[in-house]
Amino acid sequence: MSAEIPGQGGSAANAAPTSHRVRSVLAIPAFRRLWGVTAVTATGEWLSLLALTSLATQLTTGYAAQSFALGGVVATKLLPALLLGPLAGALADRFDRRKVMVTCDVLRFCLFVSIPIVGSLWWLFAATFLIEMCAMFWIPAKDASVPNLLRRKDQVETANQLALVVTYGVSVLVAAGLFTVVSSIGHLLPGQEGSTALTTVYIALVLDGCAFLLCAIIVWFRIPEISGHTDRKDAEAPPKLLTLLREGFQYVATTPLIRGLVLGIIGAFAAGGAVIASAKLYAASLGGGDAAYSVLFTAVFVGLAGGMAVAPRLAHKLPHNRLFGTAIVGAGAALLVVAVSGYLFMAILAVALVGGFAGIAFLTGLTIIGSQVADDIRGRIVAFVQSLVRLVLLGSMSLVPVLVGLVRTWLAAGAAGGGVPLNTQVYEPVADWITGMAAAVSI
């Protein structure tokens, strides 16, 4: 994709230092407030993933049931994006964007607060689906508002980079830190151990809801510039997800180099999804609680960010194709270490390595695509890879816990049939990571 953004002065702006471009964008009051709202919302999204998956395992009993509940939460979060993503974006453009964002945030506040009040697994799934439906309307309304808040067209790229940094970097660390703190204060609350663990998750969900309510207040009272909507007859409709995937598959299937890259990226992020999905049950098998789960979750994304940061330096020493292959092998090897780790500290380091190698593979793969794919289709292929990564990551997160539960049930049945007691310290970690290893080693 060309680095130059259409518009007056685009080349000069892109030649400016990164710090100058960031300061010029954040100097716009309306965008700065919206960027802050994006940071709070992204933190709430990641915190909700941690809290909801933890709550799902606490509302069920038995290893298999907890695995199915864990996968069900992630699948429920994925379903609205697959079914209604393009439709929600089109409908969001027909209404006042500020009203859409405020309405969605208020609804999410009500839904998050209702989960502790109802306190049942069925409402956890229903509320999660409705929350993700609100996100499907909120995200396109916010993204469509950004260009209207900027002063020049060449600032759009910098604004998007700031949004990505805060969404997939800072917010992940803040959400994991908040969840760790809330989980760690459980022993200070009165009651039995099981009830205090449930209470801390409820506290995290209420805090999550309050964060969305705060965003609604800021958008309504402090960013009136967001108001407006797009006439869909005059605007170019973005490609639908299924159309994008179909066109991408056709190109990838007929291009050996890109086919190998895409398969490698899928394997790396399938491994990352397996790590995230199994982290809750894996932490429990190592004697840790929600705090340990949060640390493992954070380690994946810290490693991912670190891998993307060091990839350009490594590319000066190794050819891109060799660096890509080495990263894929490294991710598989690190996942094998996670599979046999009997100590939490060792598992955290190995999980960070999985994320780091996945980050190197992802960035290196996109670099190869940028240099090898023709300019007229490069944008579609990059969008295809990014969409596929999201589907693979969330799909792995939803499927792996279910497979883990089935493997665990099979191992328990075999041990009972043979009269041998099941050693949870040995079998559960192996069951947790067996599907993740298969995803990485198969590449």
Tab-separated table of C-alpha atoms in Angstrom:
chain	number	residue	atom	x	y	z
A	1	MET	CA	0.000	0.000	0.000
A	2	SER	CA	1.427	3.354	-0.952
A	3	ALA	CA	2.791	5.337	1.937
A	4	GLU	CA	1.542	8.631	0.549
A	5	ILE	CA	-1.920	9.724	1.597
A	6	PRO	CA	-3.939	11.565	-1.017
A	7	GLY	CA	-4.359	15.188	-0.256
A	8	GLN	CA	-2.479	18.438	-0.257
A	9	GLY	CA	0.867	18.323	1.414
A	10	GLY	CA	0.699	14.547	1.992
A	11	SER	CA	4.315	13.842	1.012
A	12	ALA	CA	5.724	16.572	3.208
A	13	ALA	CA	3.603	15.498	6.143
A	14	ASN	CA	4.674	11.871	5.866
A	15	ALA	CA	8.331	12.957	5.673
A	16	ALA	CA	7.980	14.727	9.017
A	17	PRO	CA	9.219	12.965	12.174
A	18	THR	CA	6.736	10.660	13.848
A	19	SER	CA	6.701	12.709	17.051
A	20	HIS	CA	5.793	15.850	15.109
A	21	ARG	CA	2.954	14.115	13.263
A	22	VAL	CA	1.603	12.672	16.523
A	23	ARG	CA	1.716	16.053	18.275
A	24	SER	CA	-0.013	17.780	15.366
A	25	VAL	CA	-2.885	15.289	15.470
A	26	LEU	CA	-3.262	15.293	19.257
A	27	ALA	CA	-3.260	19.110	19.207
A	28	ILE	CA	-6.812	18.934	17.786
A	29	PRO	CA	-9.087	19.066	20.878
A	30	ALA	CA	-12.012	17.106	19.405
A	31	PHE	CA	-9.775	14.293	18.125
A	32	ARG	CA	-7.818	14.208	21.383
A	33	ARG	CA	-11.043	13.668	23.324
A	34	LEU	CA	-12.212	10.984	20.882
A	35	TRP	CA	-8.823	9.278	21.151
A	36	GLY	CA	-9.237	9.246	24.928
A	37	VAL	CA	-12.703	7.737	24.516
A	38	THR	CA	-11.196	5.105	22.204
A	39	ALA	CA	-8.601	4.258	24.863
A	40	VAL	CA	-11.221	3.878	27.607
A	41	THR	CA	-13.499	1.827	25.341
A	42	ALA	CA	-10.665	-0.463	24.220
A	43	THR	CA	-9.646	-0.990	27.841
A	44	GLY	CA	-13.241	-1.880	28.643
A	45	GLU	CA	-13.360	-4.371	25.774
A	46	TRP	CA	-10.230	-6.206	26.928
A	47	LEU	CA	-11.306	-6.073	30.574
A	48	SER	CA	-14.670	-7.559	29.601
A	49	LEU	CA	-12.947	-10.452	27.805
A	50	LEU	CA	-10.975	-11.273	30.942
A	51	ALA	CA	-13.921	-10.845	33.311
A	52	LEU	CA	-16.501	-12.684	31.197
A	53	THR	CA	-14.267	-15.698	30.525
A	54	SER	CA	-13.382	-15.868	34.209
A	55	LEU	CA	-17.046	-15.605	35.214
A	56	ALA	CA	-18.048	-18.331	32.746
A	57	THR	CA	-15.694	-20.812	34.436
A	58	GLN	CA	-16.916	-19.813	37.910
A	59	LEU	CA	-20.587	-20.289	37.012
A	60	THR	CA	-19.914	-23.878	35.884
A	61	THR	CA	-18.532	-26.942	37.620
A	62	GLY	CA	-16.325	-29.609	36.117
A	63	TYR	CA	-13.345	-29.229	33.804
A	64	ALA	CA	-15.231	-30.082	30.601
A	65	ALA	CA	-18.147	-27.754	31.413
A	66	GLN	CA	-15.746	-24.903	32.181
A	67	SER	CA	-13.950	-25.488	28.877
A	68	PHE	CA	-17.202	-25.393	26.912
A	69	ALA	CA	-18.363	-22.261	28.753
A	70	LEU	CA	-15.040	-20.538	28.085
A	71	GLY	CA	-15.197	-21.300	24.369
A	72	GLY	CA	-18.853	-20.313	24.281
A	73	VAL	CA	-18.104	-16.813	25.577
A	74	VAL	CA	-15.500	-16.166	22.880
A	75	ALA	CA	-17.735	-17.652	20.172
A	76	THR	CA	-20.595	-15.431	21.325
A	77	LYS	CA	-18.333	-12.376	21.055
A	78	LEU	CA	-17.317	-13.444	17.530
A	79	LEU	CA	-20.791	-14.232	16.179
A	80	PRO	CA	-22.161	-10.663	15.713
A	81	ALA	CA	-19.072	-9.593	13.736
A	82	LEU	CA	-19.446	-12.540	11.352
A	83	LEU	CA	-23.197	-12.239	10.846
A	84	LEU	CA	-24.040	-8.563	11.122
A	85	GLY	CA	-20.808	-6.567	10.785
A	86	PRO	CA	-21.393	-5.038	7.319
A	87	LEU	CA	-25.124	-4.504	7.991
A	88	ALA	CA	-24.455	-2.750	11.294
A	89	GLY	CA	-21.926	-0.460	9.612
A	90	ALA	CA	-24.410	0.502	6.915
A	91	LEU	CA	-27.162	1.217	9.448
A	92	ALA	CA	-24.810	3.221	11.666
A	93	ASP	CA	-24.112	5.575	8.741
A	94	ARG	CA	-27.803	6.401	8.377
A	95	PHE	CA	-28.110	7.962	11.841
A	96	ASP	CA	-26.407	10.743	13.746
A	97	ARG	CA	-23.043	9.285	14.765
A	98	ARG	CA	-22.907	10.934	18.155
A	99	LYS	CA	-26.341	9.606	19.066
A	100	VAL	CA	-25.366	6.134	17.845
A	101	MET	CA	-22.190	6.103	19.965
A	102	VAL	CA	-23.907	7.449	23.084
A	103	THR	CA	-26.837	5.032	22.752
A	104	CYS	CA	-24.499	2.059	22.330
A	105	ASP	CA	-22.360	3.053	25.318
A	106	VAL	CA	-25.392	3.539	27.582
A	107	LEU	CA	-26.758	0.145	26.513
A	108	ARG	CA	-23.404	-1.488	27.221
A	109	PHE	CA	-23.356	0.103	30.671
A	110	CYS	CA	-26.783	-1.361	31.425
A	111	LEU	CA	-25.842	-4.791	30.078
A	112	PHE	CA	-22.572	-5.054	32.019
A	113	VAL	CA	-24.242	-4.012	35.276
A	114	SER	CA	-27.092	-6.477	34.658
A	115	ILE	CA	-24.739	-9.495	34.510
A	116	PRO	CA	-23.906	-9.452	38.269
A	117	ILE	CA	-27.552	-8.703	39.081
A	118	VAL	CA	-28.896	-11.716	37.160
A	119	GLY	CA	-25.901	-13.928	37.978
A	120	SER	CA	-26.701	-16.779	35.586
A	121	LEU	CA	-24.796	-18.399	32.727
A	122	TRP	CA	-27.591	-18.030	30.158
A	123	TRP	CA	-27.775	-14.272	30.723
A	124	LEU	CA	-23.986	-14.063	30.531
A	125	PHE	CA	-24.160	-15.403	26.970
A	126	ALA	CA	-27.186	-13.268	26.027
A	127	ALA	CA	-25.673	-10.081	27.438
A	128	THR	CA	-22.336	-10.801	25.741
A	129	PHE	CA	-24.081	-11.143	22.375
A	130	LEU	CA	-25.991	-7.884	22.881
A	131	ILE	CA	-22.835	-6.066	24.012
A	132	GLU	CA	-21.024	-7.149	20.849
A	133	MET	CA	-24.016	-6.022	18.796
A	134	CYS	CA	-23.632	-2.551	20.303
A	135	ALA	CA	-19.929	-2.619	19.424
A	136	MET	CA	-20.815	-3.408	15.803
A	137	PHE	CA	-22.677	-0.080	15.602
A	138	TRP	CA	-20.251	1.916	17.765
A	139	ILE	CA	-17.030	1.097	15.900
A	140	PRO	CA	-18.052	2.219	12.367
A	141	ALA	CA	-19.688	5.363	13.776
A	142	LYS	CA	-16.445	6.241	15.562
A	143	ASP	CA	-14.187	5.374	12.615
A	144	ALA	CA	-16.316	7.421	10.198
A	145	SER	CA	-16.083	10.429	12.529
A	146	VAL	CA	-12.288	10.571	12.671
A	147	PRO	CA	-11.577	12.196	9.244
A	148	ASN	CA	-14.102	14.952	9.984
A	149	LEU	CA	-12.251	15.905	13.173
A	150	LEU	CA	-8.854	16.262	11.500
A	151	ARG	CA	-7.515	19.344	9.735
A	152	ARG	CA	-5.887	17.651	6.752
A	153	LYS	CA	-6.373	14.395	4.881
A	154	ASP	CA	-2.725	13.402	5.395
A	155	GLN	CA	-3.385	13.192	9.152
A	156	VAL	CA	-5.676	10.172	8.759
A	157	GLU	CA	-2.793	7.685	8.683
A	158	THR	CA	-1.297	9.041	11.917
A	159	ALA	CA	-4.734	9.028	13.570
A	160	ASN	CA	-5.232	5.383	12.614
A	161	GLN	CA	-1.783	4.460	13.961
A	162	LEU	CA	-2.598	6.133	17.287
A	163	ALA	CA	-5.854	4.179	17.467
A	164	LEU	CA	-4.057	0.873	16.794
A	165	VAL	CA	-1.377	1.577	19.420
A	166	VAL	CA	-3.912	2.349	22.112
A	167	THR	CA	-6.286	-0.485	21.136
A	168	TYR	CA	-3.814	-3.349	20.824
A	169	GLY	CA	-1.044	-2.083	23.076
A	170	VAL	CA	-1.727	0.291	25.947
A	171	SER	CA	-5.318	-0.820	26.533
A	172	VAL	CA	-4.376	-4.501	26.791
A	173	LEU	CA	-1.808	-3.766	29.474
A	174	VAL	CA	-4.120	-1.423	31.399
A	175	ALA	CA	-7.044	-3.883	31.285
A	176	ALA	CA	-4.867	-6.783	32.402
A	177	GLY	CA	-3.390	-4.659	35.175
A	178	LEU	CA	-6.840	-3.602	36.400
A	179	PHE	CA	-8.069	-7.179	36.379
A	180	THR	CA	-4.976	-8.311	38.278
A	181	VAL	CA	-5.474	-5.615	40.928
A	182	VAL	CA	-9.188	-6.349	41.328
A	183	SER	CA	-8.523	-10.092	41.538
A	184	SER	CA	-5.714	-9.604	44.060
A	185	ILE	CA	-7.898	-7.678	46.527
A	186	GLY	CA	-10.316	-10.599	46.775
A	187	HIS	CA	-8.696	-11.884	49.942
A	188	LEU	CA	-9.523	-8.571	51.634
A	189	LEU	CA	-13.259	-9.066	51.101
A	190	PRO	CA	-15.361	-10.949	53.672
A	191	GLY	CA	-16.668	-14.396	52.762
A	192	GLN	CA	-15.413	-17.743	51.585
A	193	GLU	CA	-12.767	-18.100	48.892
A	194	GLY	CA	-15.180	-19.070	46.098
A	195	SER	CA	-17.622	-16.270	46.828
A	196	THR	CA	-14.897	-13.611	46.996
A	197	ALA	CA	-13.539	-14.711	43.602
A	198	LEU	CA	-17.009	-14.313	42.140
A	199	THR	CA	-17.403	-10.926	43.808
A	200	THR	CA	-14.152	-9.603	42.345
A	201	VAL	CA	-15.289	-10.557	38.833
A	202	TYR	CA	-18.590	-8.771	39.444
A	203	ILE	CA	-16.646	-5.692	40.567
A	204	ALA	CA	-14.629	-5.797	37.335
A	205	LEU	CA	-17.832	-5.969	35.271
A	206	VAL	CA	-19.379	-3.008	37.107
A	207	LEU	CA	-16.190	-0.998	36.566
A	208	ASP	CA	-16.367	-1.980	32.913
A	209	GLY	CA	-19.930	-0.701	32.652
A	210	CYS	CA	-19.003	2.578	34.356
A	211	ALA	CA	-16.199	3.059	31.817
A	212	PHE	CA	-18.702	2.901	28.957
A	213	LEU	CA	-21.040	5.293	30.781
A	214	LEU	CA	-18.135	7.737	31.151
A	215	CYS	CA	-17.489	7.490	27.402
A	216	ALA	CA	-21.139	8.242	26.656
A	217	ILE	CA	-20.985	11.371	28.822
A	218	ILE	CA	-17.781	12.611	27.167
A	219	VAL	CA	-19.067	12.011	23.629
A	220	TRP	CA	-22.406	13.707	24.306
A	221	PHE	CA	-21.180	16.771	26.164
A	222	ARG	CA	-17.582	17.255	24.979
A	223	ILE	CA	-17.416	16.135	21.328
A	224	PRO	CA	-20.404	17.675	19.498
A	225	GLU	CA	-18.306	17.706	16.288
A	226	ILE	CA	-18.998	14.000	15.874
A	227	SER	CA	-22.639	14.667	14.966
A	228	GLY	CA	-23.472	13.887	11.357
A	229	HIS	CA	-24.156	10.969	9.052
A	230	THR	CA	-23.195	9.834	5.576
A	231	ASP	CA	-25.519	9.550	2.639
A	232	ARG	CA	-24.889	5.995	1.521
A	233	LYS	CA	-25.959	6.834	-2.014
A	234	ASP	CA	-22.978	9.193	-2.377
A	235	ALA	CA	-20.490	7.214	-0.333
A	236	GLU	CA	-18.516	4.265	-1.562
A	237	ALA	CA	-19.623	1.193	0.372
A	238	PRO	CA	-16.771	-0.759	1.983
A	239	PRO	CA	-16.366	-4.358	0.872
A	240	LYS	CA	-18.302	-6.902	2.886
A	241	LEU	CA	-16.321	-9.393	4.918
A	242	LEU	CA	-17.446	-12.428	2.920
A	243	THR	CA	-16.665	-10.663	-0.385
A	244	LEU	CA	-13.239	-9.648	0.889
A	245	LEU	CA	-12.480	-13.200	2.045
A	246	ARG	CA	-13.683	-14.757	-1.234
A	247	GLU	CA	-11.527	-12.461	-3.395
A	248	GLY	CA	-8.553	-12.940	-1.093
A	249	PHE	CA	-8.867	-16.735	-1.136
A	250	GLN	CA	-8.949	-16.735	-4.944
A	251	TYR	CA	-5.712	-14.766	-5.182
A	252	VAL	CA	-3.919	-16.635	-2.400
A	253	ALA	CA	-4.869	-20.049	-3.825
A	254	THR	CA	-3.187	-19.235	-7.153
A	255	THR	CA	-0.035	-17.569	-5.770
A	256	PRO	CA	2.387	-20.049	-4.082
A	257	LEU	CA	4.456	-17.419	-2.221
A	258	ILE	CA	1.464	-15.620	-0.731
A	259	ARG	CA	-0.224	-18.964	0.007
A	260	GLY	CA	2.762	-20.028	2.120
A	261	LEU	CA	2.824	-16.687	3.936
A	262	VAL	CA	-0.870	-16.799	4.748
A	263	LEU	CA	-0.634	-20.388	6.026
A	264	GLY	CA	2.271	-19.405	8.256
A	265	ILE	CA	0.457	-16.363	9.657
A	266	ILE	CA	-2.652	-18.476	10.301
A	267	GLY	CA	-0.549	-21.025	12.199
A	268	ALA	CA	1.153	-18.348	14.311
A	269	PHE	CA	-2.095	-16.661	15.321
A	270	ALA	CA	-3.888	-19.974	15.831
A	271	ALA	CA	-1.152	-20.750	18.346
A	272	GLY	CA	-1.620	-17.333	19.957
A	273	GLY	CA	-5.364	-17.896	20.167
A	274	ALA	CA	-4.792	-21.289	21.771
A	275	VAL	CA	-2.590	-19.685	24.411
A	276	ILE	CA	-5.160	-17.001	25.239
A	277	ALA	CA	-8.099	-19.415	25.225
A	278	SER	CA	-6.421	-21.949	27.498
A	279	ALA	CA	-4.813	-19.424	29.845
A	280	LYS	CA	-7.631	-19.446	32.410
A	281	LEU	CA	-7.738	-23.235	32.849
A	282	TYR	CA	-3.977	-23.537	32.442
A	283	ALA	CA	-3.385	-21.006	35.235
A	284	ALA	CA	-5.738	-22.981	37.468
A	285	SER	CA	-3.846	-26.220	36.715
A	286	LEU	CA	-0.640	-24.500	37.890
A	287	GLY	CA	-2.288	-23.370	41.123
A	288	GLY	CA	-2.911	-19.768	40.038
A	289	GLY	CA	-6.137	-17.744	40.068
A	290	ASP	CA	-7.512	-14.813	38.101
A	291	ALA	CA	-4.364	-12.759	38.745
A	292	ALA	CA	-2.210	-15.471	37.127
A	293	TYR	CA	-4.698	-15.662	34.236
A	294	SER	CA	-4.342	-11.919	33.708
A	295	VAL	CA	-0.541	-12.123	33.717
A	296	LEU	CA	-0.540	-14.922	31.124
A	297	PHE	CA	-2.996	-12.937	28.989
A	298	THR	CA	-0.776	-9.856	29.204
A	299	ALA	CA	2.359	-11.828	28.367
A	300	VAL	CA	0.950	-12.819	24.966
A	301	PHE	CA	0.347	-9.213	23.901
A	302	VAL	CA	3.566	-7.876	25.434
A	303	GLY	CA	5.391	-10.493	23.392
A	304	LEU	CA	3.360	-9.592	20.295
A	305	ALA	CA	4.269	-5.917	20.609
A	306	GLY	CA	7.896	-6.773	21.298
A	307	GLY	CA	8.069	-9.030	18.260
A	308	MET	CA	6.702	-6.317	15.984
A	309	ALA	CA	9.189	-3.841	17.474
A	310	VAL	CA	12.312	-5.980	16.883
A	311	ALA	CA	11.242	-7.391	13.485
A	312	PRO	CA	12.597	-4.411	11.434
A	313	ARG	CA	16.012	-4.717	13.135
A	314	LEU	CA	16.151	-8.466	12.564
A	315	ALA	CA	15.235	-7.898	8.906
A	316	HIS	CA	18.582	-6.115	8.445
A	317	LYS	CA	20.406	-9.307	9.413
A	318	LEU	CA	18.187	-11.972	7.810
A	319	PRO	CA	16.265	-12.093	4.518
A	320	HIS	CA	12.544	-11.629	5.043
A	321	ASN	CA	11.610	-15.134	3.893
A	322	ARG	CA	14.156	-16.743	6.241
A	323	LEU	CA	13.078	-14.505	9.130
A	324	PHE	CA	9.449	-15.436	8.527
A	325	GLY	CA	10.177	-19.173	8.542
A	326	THR	CA	12.360	-18.898	11.639
A	327	ALA	CA	9.588	-17.031	13.485
A	328	ILE	CA	7.037	-19.739	12.668
A	329	VAL	CA	9.352	-22.490	13.901
A	330	GLY	CA	10.126	-20.425	16.992
A	331	ALA	CA	6.432	-20.018	17.800
A	332	GLY	CA	5.930	-23.779	17.611
A	333	ALA	CA	8.987	-24.474	19.768
A	334	ALA	CA	7.904	-21.929	22.384
A	335	LEU	CA	4.450	-23.486	22.475
A	336	LEU	CA	6.028	-26.888	23.152
A	337	VAL	CA	7.795	-25.342	26.147
A	338	VAL	CA	4.442	-23.984	27.385
A	339	ALA	CA	2.920	-27.442	27.014
A	340	VAL	CA	5.400	-29.061	29.392
A	341	SER	CA	5.887	-26.148	31.802
A	342	GLY	CA	5.130	-27.110	35.368
A	343	TYR	CA	5.847	-23.684	36.842
A	344	LEU	CA	3.974	-20.434	36.291
A	345	PHE	CA	7.109	-18.321	35.856
A	346	MET	CA	8.414	-20.578	33.086
A	347	ALA	CA	5.001	-20.582	31.414
A	348	ILE	CA	4.842	-16.757	31.423
A	349	LEU	CA	8.222	-16.483	29.689
A	350	ALA	CA	7.296	-19.141	27.121
A	351	VAL	CA	3.926	-17.520	26.432
A	352	ALA	CA	5.646	-14.170	25.845
A	353	LEU	CA	7.940	-15.912	23.337
A	354	VAL	CA	4.912	-17.330	21.504
A	355	GLY	CA	3.492	-13.824	21.176
A	356	GLY	CA	6.865	-12.405	20.150
A	357	PHE	CA	7.417	-14.916	17.351
A	358	ALA	CA	3.817	-14.411	16.176
A	359	GLY	CA	4.427	-10.647	16.023
A	360	ILE	CA	7.612	-11.119	13.995
A	361	ALA	CA	5.841	-13.478	11.591
A	362	PHE	CA	2.865	-11.148	11.146
A	363	LEU	CA	4.877	-7.990	10.452
A	364	THR	CA	7.398	-9.790	8.236
A	365	GLY	CA	4.596	-11.429	6.271
A	366	LEU	CA	2.907	-8.081	5.660
A	367	THR	CA	6.265	-6.633	4.559
A	368	ILE	CA	6.750	-9.425	2.015
A	369	ILE	CA	3.197	-8.918	0.750
A	370	GLY	CA	3.873	-5.187	0.405
A	371	SER	CA	6.939	-5.818	-1.758
A	372	GLN	CA	5.709	-8.813	-3.792
A	373	VAL	CA	2.026	-8.077	-4.502
A	374	ALA	CA	1.008	-5.746	-7.330
A	375	ASP	CA	-0.099	-2.277	-6.267
A	376	ASP	CA	-3.606	-2.539	-7.738
A	377	ILE	CA	-4.564	-5.482	-5.488
A	378	ARG	CA	-2.188	-4.963	-2.545
A	379	GLY	CA	-4.733	-3.153	-0.411
A	380	ARG	CA	-7.288	-5.948	-0.796
A	381	ILE	CA	-4.749	-8.648	0.072
A	382	VAL	CA	-3.558	-6.794	3.182
A	383	ALA	CA	-7.185	-6.288	4.266
A	384	PHE	CA	-7.832	-9.976	3.588
A	385	VAL	CA	-4.884	-11.055	5.743
A	386	GLN	CA	-5.924	-8.749	8.592
A	387	SER	CA	-9.530	-9.992	8.471
A	388	LEU	CA	-8.360	-13.600	8.332
A	389	VAL	CA	-6.050	-13.064	11.314
A	390	ARG	CA	-8.969	-11.742	13.368
A	391	LEU	CA	-11.166	-14.698	12.387
A	392	VAL	CA	-8.420	-17.245	13.096
A	393	LEU	CA	-7.517	-15.659	16.429
A	394	LEU	CA	-11.093	-15.503	17.705
A	395	GLY	CA	-11.994	-18.852	16.127
A	396	SER	CA	-9.053	-20.509	17.835
A	397	MET	CA	-10.018	-18.877	21.125
A	398	SER	CA	-13.554	-20.251	20.845
A	399	LEU	CA	-12.703	-23.736	19.538
A	400	VAL	CA	-9.633	-24.658	21.597
A	401	PRO	CA	-11.393	-24.672	25.014
A	402	VAL	CA	-14.054	-26.999	23.612
A	403	LEU	CA	-11.399	-29.373	22.248
A	404	VAL	CA	-9.524	-29.155	25.554
A	405	GLY	CA	-12.679	-30.192	27.400
A	406	LEU	CA	-13.160	-33.147	25.079
A	407	VAL	CA	-9.527	-34.251	25.478
A	408	ARG	CA	-9.749	-33.864	29.248
A	409	THR	CA	-12.957	-35.941	29.332
A	410	TRP	CA	-11.339	-38.630	27.193
A	411	LEU	CA	-8.250	-38.750	29.433
A	412	ALA	CA	-10.397	-38.942	32.554
A	413	ALA	CA	-12.453	-41.782	31.074
A	414	GLY	CA	-9.304	-43.663	30.077
A	415	ALA	CA	-7.759	-43.239	33.497
A	416	ALA	CA	-10.963	-44.392	35.216
A	417	GLY	CA	-11.279	-47.406	32.932
A	418	GLY	CA	-7.734	-48.456	33.636
A	419	GLY	CA	-8.075	-47.901	37.352
A	420	VAL	CA	-5.380	-45.202	37.289
A	421	PRO	CA	-6.150	-41.857	38.980
A	422	LEU	CA	-5.869	-38.860	36.684
A	423	ASN	CA	-2.926	-36.662	37.645
A	424	THR	CA	-4.199	-33.149	37.035
A	425	GLN	CA	-0.730	-31.641	37.369
A	426	VAL	CA	0.416	-33.669	34.356
A	427	TYR	CA	-2.600	-34.330	32.163
A	428	GLU	CA	-4.359	-30.992	32.359
A	429	PRO	CA	-1.465	-28.858	31.009
A	430	VAL	CA	-0.907	-31.369	28.209
A	431	ALA	CA	-4.615	-31.326	27.346
A	432	ASP	CA	-4.646	-27.530	27.457
A	433	TRP	CA	-1.941	-27.119	24.862
A	434	ILE	CA	-2.340	-30.166	22.607
A	435	THR	CA	-4.539	-28.364	20.067
A	436	GLY	CA	-2.300	-25.325	20.060
A	437	MET	CA	0.740	-27.469	19.348
A	438	ALA	CA	-1.093	-29.124	16.473
A	439	ALA	CA	-1.875	-25.707	14.960
A	440	ALA	CA	1.766	-24.585	15.093
A	441	VAL	CA	3.524	-27.829	14.234
A	442	SER	CA	1.271	-28.444	11.225
A	443	ILE	CA	2.835	-25.435	9.503
